[in-house]
């Protein structure tokens, strides 16, 4: 049988952690790290963030592309050849990080952290009525691996949960909506809206003025999907008009967010630099090795992307 040869293309310090993990857990795999590709004809698997069109010619025997993240939108913008399967990251560690972030962000909105921060800056002691989670409807757009894990935790915390997906889902104690017809009734009950959609041609720019208008007055946003989901100008208008009370953003149209961008200083925005959930080699390599074994046995890998759906 031909040896599985895996090429990693990422930061050199991360490549060393990958190499050690491969050596410990799968010494049978020929692990190589960019730019030391060796004979390019050997490379059957590649793990990377960004695809470059020249790779198709450069690696003539490439069989599968492993995304180093859960999202794969960077590939549809980079013309990855149709015949190449893409496998994305599905990993408990990544999911746990996202659940923690969404919990923090929903809690911060629920307990009106942004409003109190503004009062604090004005040195104003302004208590507001407290509501408990059971009185707060929270909606999650995207009920996949990450969205459904987040909604489960929010449910455990007692929030009134609702979710929206492309196809219909049935999750106990969660009001589930789907497709274009399900979007307006989903939105008009969301006091806190969390976006955990993948970025596809259908979801690009989905959080725009039209969508934001359908949220109840005073609603708040958490965007942990992709910056391309959100029309930032429309968000700023909704915050400035008072229709939205605040936004917690982890992802941006342009990353890093350019200096001077109004989101840096907006009083109703809390932001983090795309760290809601980060792929850590120890977790991700476990999944990649499991998938390499599946592929070598002729089985389907977990996290295989449906190229037609775009996620
Ligand atoms: P999944 O593919 O498991 O789930 C995607 C969900 O979105 C599914 O429920 C799917 O519906 C739904 N969906 C897709 N297209 C549409 C549409 N047009 N209309 C309505 N619903 C739609 O993805 P994950 O949960 O693993 O990840 C989601 C995203 O989170 C990633 O693509 C990435 O962009 C982002 N992410 C962000 C990170 C960060 O640090 N900020 C870290 C990791 C991921 P259906 O159930 O019907 O298929
Ligand atoms: C991912 C990310 O998609 O980190 O994994 O955003």
Coordinates of C-alpha atoms and ligand atoms in Angstrom, one line a residue:
X1 CA 0.0 0.0 0.0
X2 CA 1.2 3.5 -0.8
X3 CA 2.3 5.5 2.3
X4 CA 0.0 8.3 3.4
X5 CA 2.0 11.5 3.0
X6 CA 0.5 14.6 4.7
X7 CA 1.8 18.1 4.1
X8 CA 1.1 20.7 6.7
X9 CA 1.1 24.4 5.7
X10 CA 0.9 26.7 8.6
X11 CA 3.1 28.6 11.0
X12 CA 6.5 26.9 11.6
X13 CA 6.0 26.8 15.4
X14 CA 2.6 25.1 14.9
X15 CA 4.1 22.7 12.3
X16 CA 6.6 21.5 15.0
X17 CA 3.7 20.6 17.3
X18 CA 1.9 18.8 14.5
X19 CA 5.1 16.9 13.6
X20 CA 5.5 15.7 17.2
X21 CA 1.9 14.6 17.5
X22 CA 2.2 12.7 14.2
X23 CA 5.4 11.1 15.3
X24 CA 3.9 10.0 18.6
X25 CA 0.4 8.9 17.4
X26 CA 1.0 7.9 13.7
X27 CA 4.6 7.2 12.9
X28 CA 3.4 5.3 9.8
X29 CA 2.3 8.6 8.2
X30 CA 5.0 10.5 6.2
X31 CA 4.5 14.0 7.7
X32 CA 6.0 17.0 6.0
X33 CA 5.9 20.7 6.8
X34 CA 5.9 23.5 4.3
X35 CA 8.1 24.6 2.6
X36 CA 10.0 21.2 2.9
X37 CA 7.7 19.3 0.7
X38 CA 10.2 16.7 -0.5
X39 CA 9.0 15.0 -3.8
X40 CA 5.7 16.8 -4.5
X41 CA 4.4 13.8 -6.3
X42 CA 4.2 11.9 -2.9
X43 CA 1.8 14.4 -1.4
X44 CA -1.7 12.9 -1.1
X45 CA -3.1 15.0 1.8
X46 CA -2.6 18.6 2.6
X47 CA -3.6 20.6 5.7
X48 CA -3.9 24.4 5.3
X49 CA -5.8 27.6 5.8
X50 CA -5.5 29.1 2.4
X51 CA -5.5 27.4 -1.0
X52 CA -3.5 28.8 -3.8
X53 CA -4.5 28.0 -7.4
X54 CA -1.0 26.9 -8.3
X55 CA -1.3 24.0 -5.9
X56 CA -3.4 22.0 -8.3
X57 CA -0.5 21.7 -10.7
X58 CA 2.2 21.7 -8.0
X59 CA 0.7 18.6 -6.2
X60 CA -0.4 16.4 -9.0
X61 CA -1.4 13.4 -6.7
X62 CA -3.3 15.4 -4.1
X63 CA -6.4 13.5 -3.0
X64 CA -7.9 15.4 0.0
X65 CA -7.6 18.9 1.4
X66 CA -7.9 19.3 5.2
X67 CA -9.1 22.7 6.3
X68 CA -7.2 23.8 9.5
X69 CA -10.5 25.3 10.7
X70 CA -14.2 24.5 11.1
X71 CA -15.0 27.1 8.4
X72 CA -14.1 26.5 4.7
X73 CA -15.3 29.7 3.1
X74 CA -11.7 30.7 2.3
X75 CA -11.7 27.9 -0.2
X76 CA -14.8 28.8 -2.2
X77 CA -13.2 32.2 -2.8
X78 CA -9.9 30.6 -3.9
X79 CA -11.2 28.4 -6.7
X80 CA -10.3 25.1 -5.1
X81 CA -10.9 22.5 -7.9
X82 CA -14.3 20.8 -7.8
X83 CA -12.9 17.3 -7.7
X84 CA -10.9 17.7 -4.5
X85 CA -12.8 16.8 -1.4
X86 CA -12.5 19.2 1.6
X87 CA -12.5 17.9 5.1
X88 CA -13.1 20.5 7.9
X89 CA -12.4 20.4 11.6
X90 CA -14.9 18.9 13.9
X91 CA -13.3 18.7 17.3
X92 CA -14.6 18.6 20.9
X93 CA -12.0 21.1 22.1
X94 CA -13.1 23.6 19.4
X95 CA -16.7 23.1 20.3
X96 CA -16.1 23.5 24.0
X97 CA -14.3 26.8 23.3
X98 CA -17.2 28.1 21.2
X99 CA -19.8 27.0 23.8
X100 CA -17.8 29.0 26.5
X101 CA -17.6 32.1 24.3
X102 CA -21.3 32.1 23.3
X103 CA -22.2 31.6 27.0
X104 CA -20.0 34.5 28.0
X105 CA -21.4 36.7 25.2
X106 CA -25.1 35.9 25.8
X107 CA -24.6 36.3 29.6
X108 CA -22.9 39.7 29.0
X109 CA -25.9 40.9 27.0
X110 CA -28.4 39.3 29.4
X111 CA -26.8 41.1 32.4
X112 CA -26.5 44.3 30.3
X113 CA -22.8 44.6 30.6
X114 CA -22.5 47.1 27.7
X115 CA -25.1 49.5 29.3
X116 CA -23.4 49.3 32.7
X117 CA -20.0 49.9 31.1
X118 CA -21.4 53.2 29.6
X119 CA -22.8 54.2 33.0
X120 CA -19.4 53.4 34.6
X121 CA -17.6 55.7 32.1
X122 CA -20.1 58.5 33.1
X123 CA -19.6 57.5 36.8
X124 CA -23.4 57.1 37.0
X125 CA -24.9 54.6 39.5
X126 CA -27.9 53.4 37.4
X127 CA -29.3 50.0 38.4
X128 CA -31.8 48.4 36.0
X129 CA -34.4 45.8 36.6
X130 CA -33.0 42.3 36.6
X131 CA -34.5 39.5 34.5
X132 CA -33.6 35.8 34.8
X133 CA -32.7 33.6 31.9
X134 CA -36.1 32.0 31.7
X135 CA -37.5 35.5 30.8
X136 CA -34.9 36.0 28.0
X137 CA -35.5 34.6 24.5
X138 CA -32.2 33.8 22.7
X139 CA -31.9 32.7 19.1
X140 CA -29.0 30.9 17.4
X141 CA -28.7 31.0 13.6
X142 CA -27.0 27.8 12.5
X143 CA -27.8 24.6 14.4
X144 CA -24.8 22.6 13.2
X145 CA -21.9 21.2 15.3
X146 CA -21.2 24.5 17.1
X147 CA -24.7 26.1 17.1
X148 CA -26.4 23.0 18.5
X149 CA -23.8 22.6 21.2
X150 CA -24.2 26.3 22.1
X151 CA -28.0 26.1 22.2
X152 CA -27.8 23.0 24.5
X153 CA -25.7 25.0 27.0
X154 CA -28.0 28.0 26.8
X155 CA -30.9 25.7 27.4
X156 CA -29.2 24.3 30.5
X157 CA -28.8 27.9 31.8
X158 CA -32.5 28.3 31.5
X159 CA -32.8 30.6 28.5
X160 CA -35.8 30.4 26.2
X161 CA -34.0 29.0 23.2
X162 CA -34.9 29.2 19.5
X163 CA -32.8 28.2 16.5
X164 CA -32.7 28.6 12.7
X165 CA -31.2 26.4 10.1
X166 CA -31.4 25.6 6.4
X167 CA -33.3 22.3 6.8
X168 CA -35.7 21.7 9.6
X169 CA -34.3 20.4 12.9
X170 CA -36.0 19.0 16.0
X171 CA -34.3 19.8 19.3
X172 CA -36.2 19.3 22.5
X173 CA -37.3 22.5 24.2
X174 CA -35.9 24.6 21.4
X175 CA -38.2 26.4 19.0
X176 CA -36.8 25.5 15.7
X177 CA -37.3 27.4 12.4
X178 CA -35.9 26.8 9.0
X179 CA -35.4 28.3 5.6
X180 CA -36.5 31.7 4.3
X181 CA -40.1 31.3 5.6
X182 CA -38.9 30.5 9.0
X183 CA -36.6 33.5 9.3
X184 CA -39.0 36.3 10.2
X185 CA -40.9 34.4 13.0
X186 CA -37.5 33.3 14.3
X187 CA -36.1 36.8 14.4
X188 CA -39.0 38.6 15.9
X189 CA -38.6 36.6 19.1
X190 CA -34.8 37.0 19.5
X191 CA -33.8 39.4 22.2
X192 CA -30.3 38.1 21.8
X193 CA -29.3 36.8 18.4
X194 CA -26.2 34.6 17.9
X195 CA -24.8 33.9 14.5
X196 CA -23.1 30.6 14.0
X197 CA -23.7 30.1 10.3
X198 CA -21.1 29.1 7.8
X199 CA -20.3 31.7 5.2
X200 CA -21.8 30.7 1.9
X201 CA -23.2 32.6 -1.1
X202 CA -26.6 32.3 0.6
X203 CA -25.5 33.6 4.0
X204 CA -23.1 36.3 2.9
X205 CA -24.4 39.7 4.2
X206 CA -27.4 38.0 5.9
X207 CA -27.2 40.3 9.0
X208 CA -28.2 43.4 7.2
X209 CA -30.6 46.3 7.9
X210 CA -33.6 44.2 6.7
X211 CA -32.8 41.4 9.2
X212 CA -31.9 43.7 12.0
X213 CA -35.2 45.6 11.7
X214 CA -37.0 42.3 12.4
X215 CA -35.4 41.9 15.8
X216 CA -37.4 43.3 18.7
X217 CA -36.3 46.8 19.8
X218 CA -33.4 46.7 22.2
X219 CA -32.2 43.3 20.9
X220 CA -28.4 42.5 21.0
X221 CA -26.2 40.6 18.6
X222 CA -23.3 38.1 19.0
X223 CA -21.4 37.4 15.7
X224 CA -19.1 34.4 15.9
X225 CA -19.7 33.1 12.4
X226 CA -17.8 35.1 9.9
X227 CA -17.4 38.8 9.3
X228 CA -18.9 38.4 5.8
X229 CA -22.3 37.6 7.5
X230 CA -22.6 41.1 8.9
X231 CA -23.1 44.3 7.0
X232 CA -21.1 46.4 9.5
X233 CA -22.5 49.8 8.3
X234 CA -26.1 48.5 8.9
X235 CA -25.1 47.3 12.4
X236 CA -23.6 50.7 13.2
X237 CA -26.8 52.4 12.0
X238 CA -29.0 50.0 14.1
X239 CA -26.8 50.7 17.2
X240 CA -26.8 54.4 16.7
X241 CA -30.6 54.6 16.2
X242 CA -31.1 52.7 19.5
X243 CA -32.8 49.8 17.8
X244 CA -30.0 47.5 18.9
X245 CA -28.7 47.7 22.5
X246 CA -25.3 46.2 21.7
X247 CA -23.1 43.8 19.8
X248 CA -20.4 41.4 20.7
X249 CA -18.2 40.6 17.7
X250 CA -15.5 38.1 17.2
X251 CA -15.3 38.2 13.4
X252 CA -15.1 41.1 11.0
X253 CA -15.4 41.9 7.3
X254 CA -11.7 42.7 7.2
X255 CA -9.3 41.0 9.6
X256 CA -7.4 42.4 11.3
X257 CA -9.9 45.2 11.8
X258 CA -8.3 48.3 10.1
X259 CA -7.1 51.1 12.4
X260 CA -9.6 53.8 12.8
X261 CA -12.6 51.5 12.0
X262 CA -15.7 52.8 13.9
X263 CA -16.2 49.4 15.6
X264 CA -12.9 49.8 17.5
X265 CA -14.4 52.7 19.6
X266 CA -18.2 52.2 19.4
X267 CA -19.5 52.4 23.0
X268 CA -22.1 49.7 22.3
X269 CA -19.6 47.2 20.9
X270 CA -17.5 44.6 22.7
X271 CA -15.0 42.8 20.4
X272 CA -12.4 40.1 20.4
X273 CA -9.9 39.3 17.6
X274 CA -11.3 36.1 16.1
X275 CA -10.6 34.0 19.1
X276 CA -14.0 32.6 20.0
X277 CA -12.6 29.2 19.2
X278 CA -9.2 28.4 18.0
X279 CA -7.9 25.2 16.5
X280 CA -5.3 23.7 18.9
X281 CA -3.0 21.1 17.4
X282 CA -3.6 18.5 20.2
X283 CA -7.3 18.3 19.5
X284 CA -7.3 18.8 15.7
X285 CA -4.5 16.3 15.0
X286 CA -6.6 13.6 16.8
X287 CA -9.4 14.2 14.3
X288 CA -7.1 14.4 11.3
X289 CA -5.4 11.1 12.1
X290 CA -8.8 9.4 12.6
X291 CA -9.8 10.7 9.1
X292 CA -6.5 9.6 7.5
X293 CA -7.2 6.1 8.9
X294 CA -10.7 6.2 7.5
X295 CA -9.5 7.4 4.1
X296 CA -6.8 4.8 3.9
X297 CA -9.4 2.2 4.6
X298 CA -11.5 3.6 1.8
X299 CA -14.1 5.1 4.2
X300 CA -15.7 8.6 4.2
X301 CA -13.9 11.1 6.5
X302 CA -15.9 12.9 9.3
X303 CA -16.4 16.6 8.4
X304 CA -16.5 16.0 4.7
X305 CA -17.8 19.2 3.1
X306 CA -20.7 19.1 0.7
X307 CA -19.3 21.2 -2.1
X308 CA -22.7 22.0 -3.6
X309 CA -24.2 23.2 -0.2
X310 CA -21.0 25.2 0.4
X311 CA -20.4 23.9 4.0
Ligands
LIG1 P1 -22.0 23.2 10.5 O1 -21.8 23.0 9.1 O2 -21.9 22.0 11.5 O3 -23.4 23.9 10.8 C1 -23.9 24.9 9.9 C2 -25.3 25.2 10.3 O4 -25.8 26.4 9.6 C3 -26.3 24.1 10.0 O5 -27.3 24.1 11.0 C4 -26.9 24.6 8.7 O6 -28.3 24.2 8.4 C5 -26.9 26.1 8.9 N1 -27.0 26.8 7.6 C6 -26.1 26.7 6.6 N2 -26.6 27.5 5.5 C7 -27.7 28.0 5.9 C8 -28.7 28.8 5.3 N3 -28.5 29.3 4.0 N4 -29.8 29.2 6.0 C9 -30.0 28.7 7.2 N5 -29.2 27.9 7.9 C10 -28.0 27.6 7.2 O7 -21.0 24.3 11.0 P2 -20.3 24.5 12.4 O8 -21.3 24.6 13.5 O9 -19.2 23.5 12.7 O10 -19.6 26.0 12.2 C11 -20.3 27.1 11.9 C12 -19.4 28.2 11.5 O11 -18.8 28.8 12.7 C13 -18.2 27.9 10.7 O12 -18.5 27.8 9.3 C14 -17.3 29.1 10.9 O13 -17.6 30.1 10.0 C15 -17.7 29.6 12.3 N6 -16.6 29.4 13.3 C16 -16.1 30.5 13.9 C17 -15.1 30.4 14.8 C18 -14.6 31.6 15.5 O14 -13.6 31.5 16.3 N7 -15.2 32.7 15.5 C19 -14.4 29.1 15.1 C20 -15.0 28.0 14.4 C21 -16.1 28.2 13.5 P3 -28.6 22.6 8.3 O15 -28.6 22.1 9.7 O16 -29.9 22.6 7.7 O17 -27.5 22.0 7.5
LIG2 C1 -12.5 28.2 12.2 C2 -12.1 29.5 12.8 O1 -13.3 28.2 11.3 O2 -11.2 29.5 13.7 O3 -12.1 27.2 12.8 O4 -12.7 30.5 12.5

